[in-house]
CSV table of C-alpha atoms in Angstrom, one decimal:
chain,number,residue,atom,x,y,z
A,1209,UNK,CA,3.4,-0.6,8.8
A,1210,UNK,CA,6.3,0.5,6.6
A,1211,UNK,CA,4.0,2.6,4.4
A,1212,UNK,CA,2.6,4.3,7.5
A,1213,UNK,CA,6.1,5.0,8.7
A,1214,UNK,CA,7.0,6.5,5.3
A,1215,UNK,CA,3.9,8.7,5.4
A,1216,UNK,CA,4.9,9.8,8.9
A,1217,UNK,CA,8.4,10.6,7.7
A,1218,UNK,CA,7.0,12.9,5.0
A,1219,UNK,CA,4.9,14.8,7.6
A,1220,UNK,CA,7.9,15.1,9.9
A,1221,UNK,CA,10.0,16.5,7.0
A,1222,UNK,CA,7.3,19.0,6.1
A,1223,UNK,CA,7.4,20.2,9.7
A,1224,UNK,CA,11.2,20.6,9.6
A,1225,UNK,CA,12.1,17.7,11.9
A,1226,UNK,CA,15.6,16.2,11.9
A,1227,UNK,CA,15.1,12.5,11.7
A,1228,UNK,CA,17.1,9.6,13.2
A,1229,UNK,CA,15.8,6.5,11.5
A,1230,UNK,CA,16.7,2.9,12.1
A,1231,UNK,CA,15.4,-0.4,10.8
A,1232,UNK,CA,15.9,-3.1,13.4
A,1233,UNK,CA,17.5,-6.4,12.5
A,1234,UNK,CA,18.5,-9.4,14.4
A,1235,UNK,CA,22.2,-8.5,14.0
A,1236,UNK,CA,21.9,-5.0,15.4
A,1237,UNK,CA,24.4,-4.0,18.0
A,1238,UNK,CA,23.2,-1.7,20.7
A,1239,UNK,CA,26.6,0.0,20.7
A,1240,UNK,CA,26.3,0.8,16.9
A,1241,UNK,CA,22.8,2.2,17.2
A,1242,UNK,CA,23.6,4.3,20.3
A,1243,UNK,CA,26.8,5.5,18.7
A,1244,UNK,CA,25.0,6.8,15.6
A,1245,UNK,CA,22.4,8.5,17.8
A,1246,UNK,CA,25.3,10.3,19.7
A,1247,UNK,CA,27.0,11.4,16.6
A,1248,UNK,CA,23.7,12.6,15.0
A,1249,UNK,CA,22.7,14.6,18.1
A,1250,UNK,CA,26.2,16.3,18.3
A,1251,UNK,CA,26.0,16.9,14.6
A,1252,UNK,CA,29.4,15.4,14.0
A,1253,UNK,CA,30.6,15.2,10.4
A,1254,UNK,CA,32.2,11.9,9.5
A,1255,UNK,CA,35.6,13.6,8.8
A,1256,UNK,CA,35.6,14.9,12.4
A,1257,UNK,CA,34.9,11.4,13.7
A,1258,UNK,CA,37.9,10.1,11.6
A,1259,UNK,CA,40.1,12.8,13.0
A,1260,UNK,CA,39.2,11.9,16.6
A,1261,UNK,CA,39.8,8.2,15.9
A,1262,UNK,CA,43.2,9.0,14.3
A,1263,UNK,CA,44.2,11.3,17.2
A,1264,UNK,CA,43.2,8.5,19.6
A,1265,UNK,CA,45.1,5.8,17.8
A,1266,UNK,CA,48.3,7.8,17.6
A,1267,UNK,CA,47.9,9.0,21.2
A,1268,UNK,CA,48.0,12.6,20.2
A,1269,UNK,CA,46.8,15.1,22.7
A,1270,UNK,CA,45.4,17.3,19.9
A,1271,UNK,CA,41.9,18.6,20.7
A,1272,UNK,CA,39.7,18.7,17.7
A,1273,UNK,CA,38.7,22.2,16.4
A,1274,UNK,CA,35.2,21.0,16.7
A,1275,UNK,CA,34.5,20.7,20.4
A,1276,UNK,CA,31.2,18.9,19.8
A,1277,UNK,CA,33.0,16.2,17.8
A,1278,UNK,CA,35.5,15.8,20.6
A,1279,UNK,CA,32.7,15.5,23.2
A,1280,UNK,CA,30.7,13.0,21.2
A,1281,UNK,CA,33.8,10.9,20.4
A,1282,UNK,CA,34.8,10.8,24.1
A,1283,UNK,CA,31.3,9.7,25.1
A,1284,UNK,CA,31.4,6.9,22.4
A,1285,UNK,CA,34.9,6.0,23.6
A,1286,UNK,CA,33.6,5.5,27.1
A,1287,UNK,CA,30.6,3.5,25.8
A,1288,UNK,CA,32.9,1.2,23.8
A,1289,UNK,CA,34.1,-0.2,27.2
A,1290,UNK,CA,30.6,-1.5,28.0
A,1291,UNK,CA,30.9,-5.1,26.9
A,1292,UNK,CA,27.7,-6.7,28.3
A,1293,UNK,CA,24.1,-5.8,28.0
A,1294,UNK,CA,24.0,-4.8,31.6
A,1295,UNK,CA,27.1,-2.6,31.1
A,1296,UNK,CA,25.4,-0.8,28.3
A,1297,UNK,CA,22.2,-0.3,30.4
A,1298,UNK,CA,24.4,1.0,33.3
A,1299,UNK,CA,26.1,3.4,30.8
A,1300,UNK,CA,22.7,4.7,29.7
A,1301,UNK,CA,21.8,5.3,33.3
A,1302,UNK,CA,25.1,7.1,34.1
A,1303,UNK,CA,25.7,9.2,30.9
A,1304,UNK,CA,22.6,9.5,28.7
A,1305,UNK,CA,20.7,12.3,30.4
A,1306,UNK,CA,22.6,14.8,28.2
A,1307,UNK,CA,21.6,12.7,25.2
A,1308,UNK,CA,18.0,12.7,26.3
A,1309,UNK,CA,18.2,16.5,26.8
A,1310,UNK,CA,19.7,17.0,23.3
A,1311,UNK,CA,17.0,14.7,21.8
A,1312,UNK,CA,14.2,16.6,23.5
A,1313,UNK,CA,15.4,20.1,22.9
A,1314,UNK,CA,14.9,20.3,19.2
A,1315,UNK,CA,12.5,19.1,16.5
A,1316,UNK,CA,14.1,15.6,16.3
A,1317,UNK,CA,12.2,12.4,15.5
A,1318,UNK,CA,13.4,9.0,16.4
A,1319,UNK,CA,11.8,6.6,13.9
A,1320,UNK,CA,12.4,2.9,14.3
A,1321,UNK,CA,11.0,0.1,12.2
A,1322,UNK,CA,11.1,-3.5,13.3
A,1323,UNK,CA,11.7,-2.7,17.0
A,1324,UNK,CA,10.9,-6.3,17.8
A,1325,UNK,CA,14.5,-7.1,17.0
A,1326,UNK,CA,16.0,-4.7,19.6
A,1327,UNK,CA,17.5,-6.4,22.6
A,1328,UNK,CA,17.4,-5.3,26.2
A,1329,UNK,CA,19.8,-2.3,26.0
A,1330,UNK,CA,18.0,-0.6,23.1
A,1331,UNK,CA,14.6,-1.3,24.6
A,1332,UNK,CA,15.9,0.2,27.8
A,1333,UNK,CA,17.2,3.3,26.0
A,1334,UNK,CA,13.7,3.9,24.5
A,1335,UNK,CA,11.9,3.3,27.8
A,1336,UNK,CA,14.3,5.6,29.6
A,1337,UNK,CA,13.9,8.4,27.0
A,1338,UNK,CA,10.1,8.1,27.1
A,1339,UNK,CA,10.2,8.4,30.9
A,1340,UNK,CA,12.6,11.3,30.7
A,1341,UNK,CA,10.2,13.0,28.3
A,1342,UNK,CA,7.1,12.3,30.4
A,1343,UNK,CA,8.7,13.9,33.5
A,1344,UNK,CA,10.3,16.8,31.7
A,1345,UNK,CA,9.3,20.3,32.7
A,1346,UNK,CA,10.7,22.1,29.6
A,1347,UNK,CA,9.0,22.0,26.3
A,1348,UNK,CA,9.7,18.8,24.4
A,1349,UNK,CA,9.2,18.9,20.6
A,1350,UNK,CA,10.7,15.5,19.9
A,1351,UNK,CA,8.8,12.6,18.3
A,1352,UNK,CA,9.2,8.9,18.7
A,1353,UNK,CA,7.8,6.5,16.2
A,1354,UNK,CA,8.1,2.7,16.9
A,1355,UNK,CA,6.9,-0.1,14.6
A,1356,UNK,CA,6.6,-3.7,15.9
A,1357,UNK,CA,6.0,-6.8,13.8
A,1358,UNK,CA,4.0,-8.9,16.2
A,1359,UNK,CA,4.8,-12.1,14.3
A,1360,UNK,CA,8.4,-11.9,15.4
A,1361,UNK,CA,8.1,-10.1,18.8
A,1362,UNK,CA,10.6,-11.1,21.5
A,1363,UNK,CA,10.2,-10.8,25.3
A,1364,UNK,CA,12.2,-7.6,25.4
A,1365,UNK,CA,10.2,-5.9,22.7
A,1366,UNK,CA,7.0,-7.2,24.1
A,1367,UNK,CA,7.9,-5.5,27.4
A,1368,UNK,CA,8.7,-2.3,25.6
A,1369,UNK,CA,5.4,-2.4,23.7
A,1370,UNK,CA,3.5,-2.9,27.0
A,1371,UNK,CA,5.4,-0.1,28.6
A,1372,UNK,CA,4.5,2.2,25.7
A,1373,UNK,CA,0.8,1.2,26.0
A,1374,UNK,CA,0.8,1.9,29.7
A,1375,UNK,CA,2.2,5.4,29.1
A,1376,UNK,CA,-0.4,6.3,26.4
A,1377,UNK,CA,-2.9,7.9,28.9
A,1378,UNK,CA,-0.1,10.2,30.1
A,1379,UNK,CA,0.6,11.7,26.6
A,1380,UNK,CA,-2.3,13.5,25.0
A,1381,UNK,CA,-0.8,13.1,21.6
A,1382,UNK,CA,0.4,9.5,22.1
A,1383,UNK,CA,-1.0,6.8,19.9
A,1384,UNK,CA,-0.2,3.1,19.9
C-alpha cells in the first residue's frame, strides 16, 4: 500500500498538485493534523506563524503584514480551545467550510497513509470534506488518497472506510 501511495504521489506531482501528506500513528493529535492543514492551505510560512505566536504571547495588537497568516493563526487559536473529541467535531462543523472551500478550489491532494489510526475527529473531518465535495456545484480539482491497514483497523476508521465505499458510486473517478 505504501508503494502504491508513493506512485500516486509521483503522478500528482507530475500534474502539479500541491500535496498535504500524513502518515497516521496511534499518537496523532487531531489538533496537530488539522492545524497543519490550516497552515498549509493558507500558505503560511513558519516565520509568520512564529510572529503571530509572539504577538499573541506578548498581547501585542500588531496585525501581521501577512493577512493570511493572521487569519490562519486566529482559526488555529480558536481550535486550540476545543479540548474534547466532540469539541473538535463541533469546531469542524462551525468553522471548516472555508477550509473545505480552500481545499477544493485548487489542485490539492490530501494523502494519508495508515488512516486506521485516526480517531473520531479526523475521520469526521475526512467524511465531512468528502460530503462537501460530493455536493459542491463548483469545479473541484482536489484529490483524496486514503490508505488503511486492515490488520489494525479501529471502529472509527472502519466506519470511515464503509462511508467511502458507500460514496463510490457517486464519484465516477472514485476507487476504493
